[in-house]
PDB file of C-alpha atoms in Angstrom:
ATOM      1  CA  ASN Q   1     -53.773  22.633 -16.954  1.00 54.00           C
ATOM      2  CA  ILE Q   2     -55.168  22.399 -20.489  1.00 60.00           C
ATOM      3  CA  MET Q   3     -54.462  26.157 -21.033  1.00 60.00           C
ATOM      4  CA  GLY Q   4     -50.947  25.761 -19.713  1.00 54.00           C
ATOM      5  CA  VAL Q   5     -50.213  22.822 -22.131  1.00 51.00           C
ATOM      6  CA  ALA Q   6     -51.832  24.730 -24.989  1.00 57.00           C
ATOM      7  CA  CYS Q   7     -49.567  27.749 -24.240  1.00 60.00           C
ATOM      8  CA  ILE Q   8     -46.486  25.582 -24.104  1.00 60.00           C
ATOM      9  CA  LEU Q   9     -47.388  23.844 -27.336  1.00 59.00           C
ATOM     10  CA  TYR Q  10     -48.054  27.221 -29.032  1.00 58.00           C
ATOM     11  CA  ALA Q  11     -44.687  28.545 -27.786  1.00 61.00           C
ATOM     12  CA  VAL Q  12     -42.864  25.450 -29.092  1.00 58.00           C
ATOM     13  CA  MET Q  13     -44.596  25.650 -32.472  1.00 66.00           C
ATOM     14  CA  PHE Q  14     -43.890  29.403 -32.741  1.00 59.00           C
ATOM     15  CA  TYR Q  15     -40.201  28.820 -31.944  1.00 56.00           C
ATOM     16  CA  PHE Q  16     -39.803  26.027 -34.485  1.00 60.00           C
ATOM     17  CA  GLN Q  17     -41.656  28.056 -37.170  1.00 61.00           C
ATOM     18  CA  SER Q  18     -39.432  31.015 -36.514  1.00 65.00           C
ATOM     19  CA  GLN Q  19     -36.308  28.744 -36.730  1.00 63.00           C
ATOM     20  CA  LYS Q  20     -37.613  27.282 -39.956  1.00 63.00           C
ATOM     21  CA  GLU Q  21     -38.120  30.714 -41.478  1.00 63.00           C
ATOM     22  CA  ARG Q  22     -34.677  31.836 -40.257  1.00 67.00           C
ATOM     23  CA  THR Q  23     -33.089  28.739 -41.760  1.00 66.00           C
ATOM     24  CA  LEU Q  24     -34.826  29.192 -45.114  1.00 63.00           C
ATOM     25  CA  LEU Q  25     -33.733  32.797 -45.123  1.00 62.00           C
ATOM     26  CA  GLU Q  26     -30.116  31.868 -44.480  1.00 58.00           C
ATOM     27  CA  LEU Q  27     -30.285  29.186 -47.180  1.00 63.00           C
ATOM     28  CA  GLY Q  28     -31.647  31.706 -49.635  1.00 59.00           C
ATOM     29  CA  LEU Q  29     -28.854  34.181 -48.828  1.00 58.00           C
ATOM     30  CA  GLU Q  30     -26.197  31.438 -49.058  1.00 60.00           C
ATOM     31  CA  GLN Q  31     -27.641  30.315 -52.477  1.00 59.00           C
ATOM     32  CA  ALA Q  32     -27.560  33.909 -53.675  1.00 55.00           C
ATOM     33  CA  ARG Q  33     -23.959  34.236 -52.611  1.00 58.00           C
ATOM     34  CA  SER Q  34     -23.020  30.972 -54.295  1.00 55.00           C
ATOM     35  CA  GLU Q  35     -24.771  32.032 -57.503  1.00 59.00           C
ATOM     36  CA  LYS Q  36     -23.043  35.413 -57.578  1.00 56.00           C
ATOM     37  CA  LEU Q  37     -19.704  33.752 -57.046  1.00 55.00           C
ATOM     38  CA  LEU Q  38     -20.402  31.261 -59.922  1.00 55.00           C
ATOM     39  CA  LEU Q  39     -21.348  34.170 -62.179  1.00 58.00           C
ATOM     40  CA  ASN Q  40     -18.040  35.869 -61.298  1.00 60.00           C
ATOM     41  CA  ILE Q  41     -16.275  32.742 -62.532  1.00 61.00           C
ATOM     42  CA  LEU Q  42     -18.312  31.665 -65.524  1.00 64.00           C
ATOM     43  CA  PRO Q  43     -20.571  33.258 -68.177  1.00 62.00           C
ATOM     44  CA  LYS Q  44     -24.187  33.256 -67.165  1.00 65.00           C
ATOM     45  CA  SER Q  45     -25.267  30.807 -69.861  1.00 62.00           C
ATOM     46  CA  ILE Q  46     -22.533  28.321 -68.848  1.00 64.00           C
ATOM     47  CA  ALA Q  47     -23.370  28.706 -65.136  1.00 64.00           C
ATOM     48  CA  ASN Q  48     -27.051  27.896 -65.848  1.00 66.00           C
ATOM     49  CA  ARG Q  49     -26.055  24.805 -67.847  1.00 64.00           C
ATOM     50  CA  LEU Q  50     -23.892  23.584 -64.948  1.00 65.00           C
ATOM     51  CA  LYS Q  51     -26.778  24.149 -62.471  1.00 62.00           C
ATOM     52  CA  ASP Q  52     -28.854  21.966 -64.766  1.00 64.00           C
ATOM     53  CA  ASN Q  53     -26.117  19.197 -64.427  1.00 63.00           C
ATOM     54  CA  ASP Q  54     -24.775  19.662 -67.924  1.00 58.00           C
ATOM     55  CA  MET Q  55     -21.171  18.666 -66.996  1.00 59.00           C
ATOM     56  CA  ARG Q  56     -19.856  18.187 -70.534  1.00 64.00           C
ATOM     57  CA  ILE Q  57     -19.736  21.662 -71.981  1.00 68.00           C
ATOM     58  CA  ALA Q  58     -17.878  22.024 -75.225  1.00 65.00           C
ATOM     59  CA  ASP Q  59     -19.089  24.552 -77.859  1.00 70.00           C
ATOM     60  CA  SER Q  60     -17.804  25.583 -81.239  1.00 73.00           C
ATOM     61  CA  HIS Q  61     -17.846  29.287 -82.251  1.00 78.00           C
ATOM     62  CA  GLU Q  62     -17.216  30.036 -85.866  1.00 82.00           C
ATOM     63  CA  GLU Q  63     -16.152  33.670 -85.827  1.00 87.00           C
ATOM     64  CA  VAL Q  64     -14.898  35.311 -82.662  1.00 92.00           C
ATOM     65  CA  THR Q  65     -12.287  37.847 -81.816  1.00 96.00           C
ATOM     66  CA  ILE Q  66      -9.816  37.356 -78.922  1.00 96.00           C
ATOM     67  CA  LEU Q  67      -7.863  40.011 -77.070  1.00 97.00           C
ATOM     68  CA  PHE Q  68      -4.782  39.540 -74.887  1.00 97.00           C
ATOM     69  CA  ALA Q  69      -3.230  42.401 -72.926  1.00 97.00           C
ATOM     70  CA  ASP Q  70      -0.413  42.669 -70.501  1.00 94.00           C
ATOM     71  CA  ILE Q  71       1.305  45.420 -68.544  1.00 94.00           C
ATOM     72  CA  VAL Q  72       4.775  46.279 -69.928  1.00 93.00           C
ATOM     73  CA  GLY Q  73       7.608  45.618 -67.444  1.00 87.00           C
ATOM     74  CA  PHE Q  74       5.325  44.044 -64.876  1.00 86.00           C
ATOM     75  CA  THR Q  75       7.760  41.296 -63.917  1.00 82.00           C
ATOM     76  CA  LYS Q  76      10.366  43.858 -62.985  1.00 83.00           C
ATOM     77  CA  MET Q  77       7.783  45.825 -61.076  1.00 82.00           C
ATOM     78  CA  THR Q  78       6.971  42.862 -58.849  1.00 81.00           C
ATOM     79  CA  ALA Q  79      10.496  42.884 -57.405  1.00 81.00           C
ATOM     80  CA  SER Q  80      10.137  46.435 -56.126  1.00 82.00           C
ATOM     81  CA  MET Q  81       6.543  46.599 -54.804  1.00 85.00           C
ATOM     82  CA  PRO Q  82       5.077  45.112 -51.623  1.00 88.00           C
ATOM     83  CA  PRO Q  83       2.643  42.256 -52.477  1.00 86.00           C
ATOM     84  CA  ALA Q  84      -0.377  44.056 -51.106  1.00 89.00           C
ATOM     85  CA  GLU Q  85       0.342  47.165 -53.049  1.00 89.00           C
ATOM     86  CA  LEU Q  86       0.902  45.119 -56.267  1.00 88.00           C
ATOM     87  CA  VAL Q  87      -2.370  43.281 -55.936  1.00 90.00           C
ATOM     88  CA  ASP Q  88      -4.246  46.540 -55.196  1.00 92.00           C
ATOM     89  CA  LEU Q  89      -2.685  48.059 -58.327  1.00 91.00           C
ATOM     90  CA  LEU Q  90      -3.743  45.187 -60.593  1.00 92.00           C
ATOM     91  CA  SER Q  91      -7.225  45.197 -59.000  1.00 93.00           C
ATOM     92  CA  GLN Q  92      -7.709  48.854 -59.700  1.00 94.00           C
ATOM     93  CA  ILE Q  93      -6.634  48.492 -63.339  1.00 95.00           C
ATOM     94  CA  PHE Q  94      -8.474  45.319 -64.108  1.00 94.00           C
ATOM     95  CA  SER Q  95     -11.700  46.592 -62.447  1.00 94.00           C
ATOM     96  CA  ARG Q  96     -11.596  49.358 -64.986  1.00 96.00           C
ATOM     97  CA  PHE Q  97     -11.155  46.862 -67.851  1.00 96.00           C
ATOM     98  CA  ASP Q  98     -13.994  44.636 -66.428  1.00 93.00           C
ATOM     99  CA  ALA Q  99     -16.331  47.602 -66.439  1.00 95.00           C
ATOM    100  CA  LEU Q 100     -15.565  48.356 -70.103  1.00 96.00           C
ATOM    101  CA  ALA Q 101     -15.999  44.681 -71.107  1.00 94.00           C
ATOM    102  CA  ASP Q 102     -19.348  44.609 -69.356  1.00 91.00           C
ATOM    103  CA  GLN Q 103     -20.470  47.817 -71.167  1.00 94.00           C
ATOM    104  CA  HIS Q 104     -19.743  46.144 -74.587  1.00 93.00           C
ATOM    105  CA  GLY Q 105     -21.246  42.855 -73.601  1.00 89.00           C
ATOM    106  CA  LEU Q 106     -17.941  41.045 -73.892  1.00 91.00           C
ATOM    107  CA  GLU Q 107     -16.710  38.061 -71.885  1.00 86.00           C
ATOM    108  CA  LYS Q 108     -13.555  38.171 -69.764  1.00 88.00           C
ATOM    109  CA  ILE Q 109     -12.135  34.658 -69.842  1.00 86.00           C
ATOM    110  CA  LYS Q 110      -9.318  34.947 -67.294  1.00 87.00           C
ATOM    111  CA  THR Q 111      -6.464  36.898 -65.889  1.00 87.00           C
ATOM    112  CA  ILE Q 112      -3.048  35.362 -65.465  1.00 87.00           C
ATOM    113  CA  GLY Q 113      -0.718  37.524 -63.413  1.00 85.00           C
ATOM    114  CA  ASP Q 114      -0.726  40.920 -65.302  1.00 89.00           C
ATOM    115  CA  GLY Q 115      -2.329  39.231 -68.378  1.00 93.00           C
ATOM    116  CA  TYR Q 116      -6.014  39.911 -69.298  1.00 95.00           C
ATOM    117  CA  MET Q 117      -7.988  37.916 -71.796  1.00 94.00           C
ATOM    118  CA  VAL Q 118     -11.311  38.812 -73.384  1.00 94.00           C
ATOM    119  CA  VAL Q 119     -13.394  37.214 -76.149  1.00 91.00           C
ATOM    120  CA  GLY Q 120     -16.301  38.487 -78.182  1.00 91.00           C
ATOM    121  CA  GLY Q 121     -17.163  40.111 -81.486  1.00 89.00           C
ATOM    122  CA  ALA Q 122     -15.656  42.817 -83.624  1.00 88.00           C
ATOM    123  CA  VAL Q 123     -16.405  45.386 -80.858  1.00 93.00           C
ATOM    124  CA  ILE Q 124     -13.222  43.990 -79.167  1.00 95.00           C
ATOM    125  CA  ALA Q 125     -11.290  46.608 -81.264  1.00 95.00           C
ATOM    126  CA  GLN Q 126     -13.154  49.411 -79.555  1.00 96.00           C
ATOM    127  CA  LEU Q 127     -12.570  47.753 -76.210  1.00 96.00           C
ATOM    128  CA  ALA Q 128      -8.804  47.723 -76.900  1.00 97.00           C
ATOM    129  CA  VAL Q 129      -8.796  51.452 -77.611  1.00 96.00           C
ATOM    130  CA  GLU Q 130     -10.781  52.171 -74.467  1.00 97.00           C
ATOM    131  CA  MET Q 131      -8.456  50.027 -72.312  1.00 97.00           C
ATOM    132  CA  GLN Q 132      -5.530  52.142 -73.479  1.00 96.00           C
ATOM    133  CA  GLN Q 133      -7.478  55.225 -72.630  1.00 96.00           C
ATOM    134  CA  ALA Q 134      -8.428  53.813 -69.228  1.00 97.00           C
ATOM    135  CA  LEU Q 135      -4.831  53.083 -68.356  1.00 96.00           C
ATOM    136  CA  ALA Q 136      -3.843  56.578 -69.480  1.00 96.00           C
ATOM    137  CA  ALA Q 137      -6.449  57.993 -67.173  1.00 96.00           C
ATOM    138  CA  PHE Q 138      -5.197  55.776 -64.362  1.00 95.00           C
ATOM    139  CA  ASN Q 139      -1.637  57.073 -64.937  1.00 95.00           C
ATOM    140  CA  ALA Q 140      -2.834  60.626 -64.831  1.00 96.00           C
ATOM    141  CA  GLN Q 141      -4.621  60.076 -61.482  1.00 94.00           C
ATOM    142  CA  THR Q 142      -1.782  58.080 -59.845  1.00 91.00           C
ATOM    143  CA  GLY Q 143       1.343  59.423 -61.324  1.00 91.00           C
ATOM    144  CA  LYS Q 144       2.213  56.036 -62.862  1.00 90.00           C
ATOM    145  CA  THR Q 145       3.707  55.566 -66.292  1.00 91.00           C
ATOM    146  CA  LEU Q 146       2.248  52.148 -67.130  1.00 93.00           C
ATOM    147  CA  GLU Q 147       1.832  50.907 -70.645  1.00 95.00           C
ATOM    148  CA  LEU Q 148      -0.143  48.039 -72.220  1.00 96.00           C
ATOM    149  CA  ARG Q 149       0.724  45.661 -75.052  1.00 97.00           C
ATOM    150  CA  ILE Q 150      -2.406  44.434 -76.661  1.00 98.00           C
ATOM    151  CA  GLY Q 151      -2.769  41.644 -79.232  1.00 97.00           C
ATOM    152  CA  ILE Q 152      -5.937  40.667 -81.183  1.00 97.00           C
ATOM    153  CA  SER Q 153      -6.817  37.819 -83.594  1.00 97.00           C
ATOM    154  CA  SER Q 154     -10.032  36.381 -84.973  1.00 96.00           C
ATOM    155  CA  GLY Q 155     -11.332  33.047 -86.141  1.00 95.00           C
ATOM    156  CA  SER Q 156     -12.986  29.722 -85.037  1.00 93.00           C
ATOM    157  CA  VAL Q 157     -12.553  28.457 -81.498  1.00 91.00           C
ATOM    158  CA  VAL Q 158     -13.809  25.770 -79.090  1.00 88.00           C
ATOM    159  CA  ALA Q 159     -15.022  26.899 -75.695  1.00 79.00           C
ATOM    160  CA  GLY Q 160     -15.706  24.610 -72.704  1.00 77.00           C
ATOM    161  CA  VAL Q 161     -15.479  23.937 -68.989  1.00 76.00           C
ATOM    162  CA  ILE Q 162     -12.682  21.797 -67.593  1.00 71.00           C
ATOM    163  CA  GLY Q 163     -12.455  20.333 -64.132  1.00 65.00           C
ATOM    164  CA  THR Q 164     -15.076  18.817 -61.762  1.00 64.00           C
ATOM    165  CA  SER Q 165     -14.546  20.705 -58.531  1.00 65.00           C
ATOM    166  CA  LYS Q 166     -12.656  23.925 -59.430  1.00 64.00           C
ATOM    167  CA  PHE Q 167     -14.338  24.859 -62.729  1.00 69.00           C
ATOM    168  CA  ALA Q 168     -12.447  26.772 -65.340  1.00 73.00           C
ATOM    169  CA  TYR Q 169     -14.003  28.077 -68.523  1.00 74.00           C
ATOM    170  CA  ASP Q 170     -11.559  28.517 -71.311  1.00 80.00           C
ATOM    171  CA  ILE Q 171     -11.262  28.685 -75.125  1.00 85.00           C
ATOM    172  CA  TRP Q 172      -8.910  26.925 -77.470  1.00 90.00           C
ATOM    173  CA  GLY Q 173      -7.915  27.212 -81.109  1.00 92.00           C
ATOM    174  CA  ASP Q 174      -5.446  28.800 -83.484  1.00 94.00           C
ATOM    175  CA  PRO Q 175      -6.840  32.394 -83.050  1.00 94.00           C
ATOM    176  CA  VAL Q 176      -6.248  32.138 -79.352  1.00 94.00           C
ATOM    177  CA  ASN Q 177      -2.557  31.279 -79.850  1.00 94.00           C
ATOM    178  CA  MET Q 178      -2.271  34.021 -82.562  1.00 96.00           C
ATOM    179  CA  ALA Q 179      -3.764  36.654 -80.256  1.00 96.00           C
ATOM    180  CA  SER Q 180      -1.288  35.687 -77.608  1.00 95.00           C
ATOM    181  CA  ARG Q 181       1.594  35.926 -80.157  1.00 96.00           C
ATOM    182  CA  MET Q 182       0.205  39.355 -81.304  1.00 96.00           C
ATOM    183  CA  GLU Q 183       0.462  40.561 -77.746  1.00 96.00           C
ATOM    184  CA  LYS Q 184       3.922  39.107 -77.029  1.00 95.00           C
ATOM    185  CA  THR Q 185       5.460  40.497 -80.283  1.00 95.00           C
ATOM    186  CA  GLY Q 186       3.693  43.878 -80.062  1.00 95.00           C
ATOM    187  CA  LEU Q 187       5.278  47.260 -79.033  1.00 95.00           C
ATOM    188  CA  PRO Q 188       4.516  49.060 -75.760  1.00 95.00           C
ATOM    189  CA  GLY Q 189       1.457  51.196 -76.063  1.00 95.00           C
ATOM    190  CA  THR Q 190       0.232  49.541 -79.259  1.00 96.00           C
ATOM    191  CA  ILE Q 191      -2.685  47.315 -80.291  1.00 97.00           C
ATOM    192  CA  GLN Q 192      -1.279  44.720 -82.806  1.00 97.00           C
ATOM    193  CA  VAL Q 193      -3.743  42.614 -84.846  1.00 97.00           C
ATOM    194  CA  SER Q 194      -3.343  39.653 -87.060  1.00 96.00           C
ATOM    195  CA  ASP Q 195      -4.265  39.563 -90.700  1.00 96.00           C
ATOM    196  CA  SER Q 196      -7.558  37.783 -89.924  1.00 95.00           C
ATOM    197  CA  THR Q 197      -8.645  40.572 -87.668  1.00 96.00           C
ATOM    198  CA  TYR Q 198      -7.435  43.220 -90.144  1.00 96.00           C
ATOM    199  CA  GLN Q 199      -9.542  41.700 -92.922  1.00 95.00           C
ATOM    200  CA  LEU Q 200     -12.523  41.574 -90.627  1.00 94.00           C
ATOM    201  CA  LEU Q 201     -12.281  45.189 -89.345  1.00 94.00           C
ATOM    202  CA  LYS Q 202     -10.498  47.206 -92.103  1.00 94.00           C
ATOM    203  CA  ALA Q 203     -13.715  48.762 -93.344  1.00 93.00           C
ATOM    204  CA  LYS Q 204     -14.554  50.141 -89.849  1.00 92.00           C
ATOM    205  CA  HIS Q 205     -11.224  51.023 -88.335  1.00 94.00           C
ATOM    206  CA  LYS Q 206      -7.915  52.598 -89.254  1.00 95.00           C
ATOM    207  CA  PHE Q 207      -4.775  50.514 -89.310  1.00 96.00           C
ATOM    208  CA  LYS Q 208      -1.076  50.959 -89.957  1.00 96.00           C
ATOM    209  CA  ALA Q 209       0.715  48.102 -91.561  1.00 96.00           C
ATOM    210  CA  ARG Q 210       3.689  46.811 -89.566  1.00 95.00           C
ATOM    211  CA  GLY Q 211       4.736  44.338 -92.200  1.00 89.00           C
ATOM    212  CA  LEU Q 212       6.144  40.896 -91.848  1.00 92.00           C
ATOM    213  CA  ILE Q 213       7.215  39.796 -88.287  1.00 93.00           C
ATOM    214  CA  GLU Q 214       8.432  36.368 -87.096  1.00 93.00           C
ATOM    215  CA  VAL Q 215       5.788  34.513 -85.082  1.00 91.00           C
ATOM    216  CA  LYS Q 216       6.504  31.337 -83.185  1.00 88.00           C
ATOM    217  CA  GLY Q 217       4.971  28.357 -84.915  1.00 87.00           C
ATOM    218  CA  LYS Q 218       3.901  30.513 -87.880  1.00 88.00           C
ATOM    219  CA  GLY Q 219       6.943  31.863 -89.468  1.00 92.00           C
ATOM    220  CA  GLU Q 220       6.682  35.391 -91.031  1.00 93.00           C
ATOM    221  CA  VAL Q 221       3.168  36.838 -90.927  1.00 94.00           C
ATOM    222  CA  ASN Q 222       1.677  40.219 -91.831  1.00 95.00           C
ATOM    223  CA  THR Q 223       0.551  42.307 -88.790  1.00 96.00           C
ATOM    224  CA  TYR Q 224      -1.096  45.680 -88.307  1.00 97.00           C
ATOM    225  CA  PHE Q 225      -1.346  48.289 -85.611  1.00 97.00           C
ATOM    226  CA  LEU Q 226      -4.928  49.441 -84.808  1.00 97.00           C
ATOM    227  CA  LYS Q 227      -5.047  53.228 -84.608  1.00 90.00           C
ATOM    228  CA  ALA Q 228      -7.157  54.886 -81.955  1.00 76.00           C
TER     229      ALA Q 228
END
């Protein structure tokens, strides 16, 4: 009888121990999945601060460069392509851009439709050139004739996290608005930069002056095309 009870107790203990280990393993895998998802949404430093319960994240950055890019004629394209095909097209293109941004240590802030936004240092100019080259390679492989409009500006910004359940990391400031204007007023297949970016990069890159253009909220401003 004693041996029988001991065997039963051992079997019960073994069962609960194995269940405990299985539960801990599943929890570890779930935590890893959650962390990977968080890092896909937020910069690593910001994600770590959120995990440490730092819920009021607002940082000033004195000198950054912002890039906006969009695909020319994308809105018209959406009317003639099946949704699944359209999403796959964007995914293929943006995955290439993501890989380039990672190689240069730059931070993709967000995508909005066919819009792509990156922030970082002066190396953003090189990223812009490589994005144009990546799209050209994509066109050669797929037979597409897509073009990018890219706008870049530089200056001081504020970065932070908004929301409490669906976090969104974003940046604000005049350079952000100017970079967006540079993209919208640019020409297909070009990289248009503001005067602030030109002054920052003119010693390292070649530019072509476009001259004065009308920019919403700014009036007439000098802009330049970055040459590959």
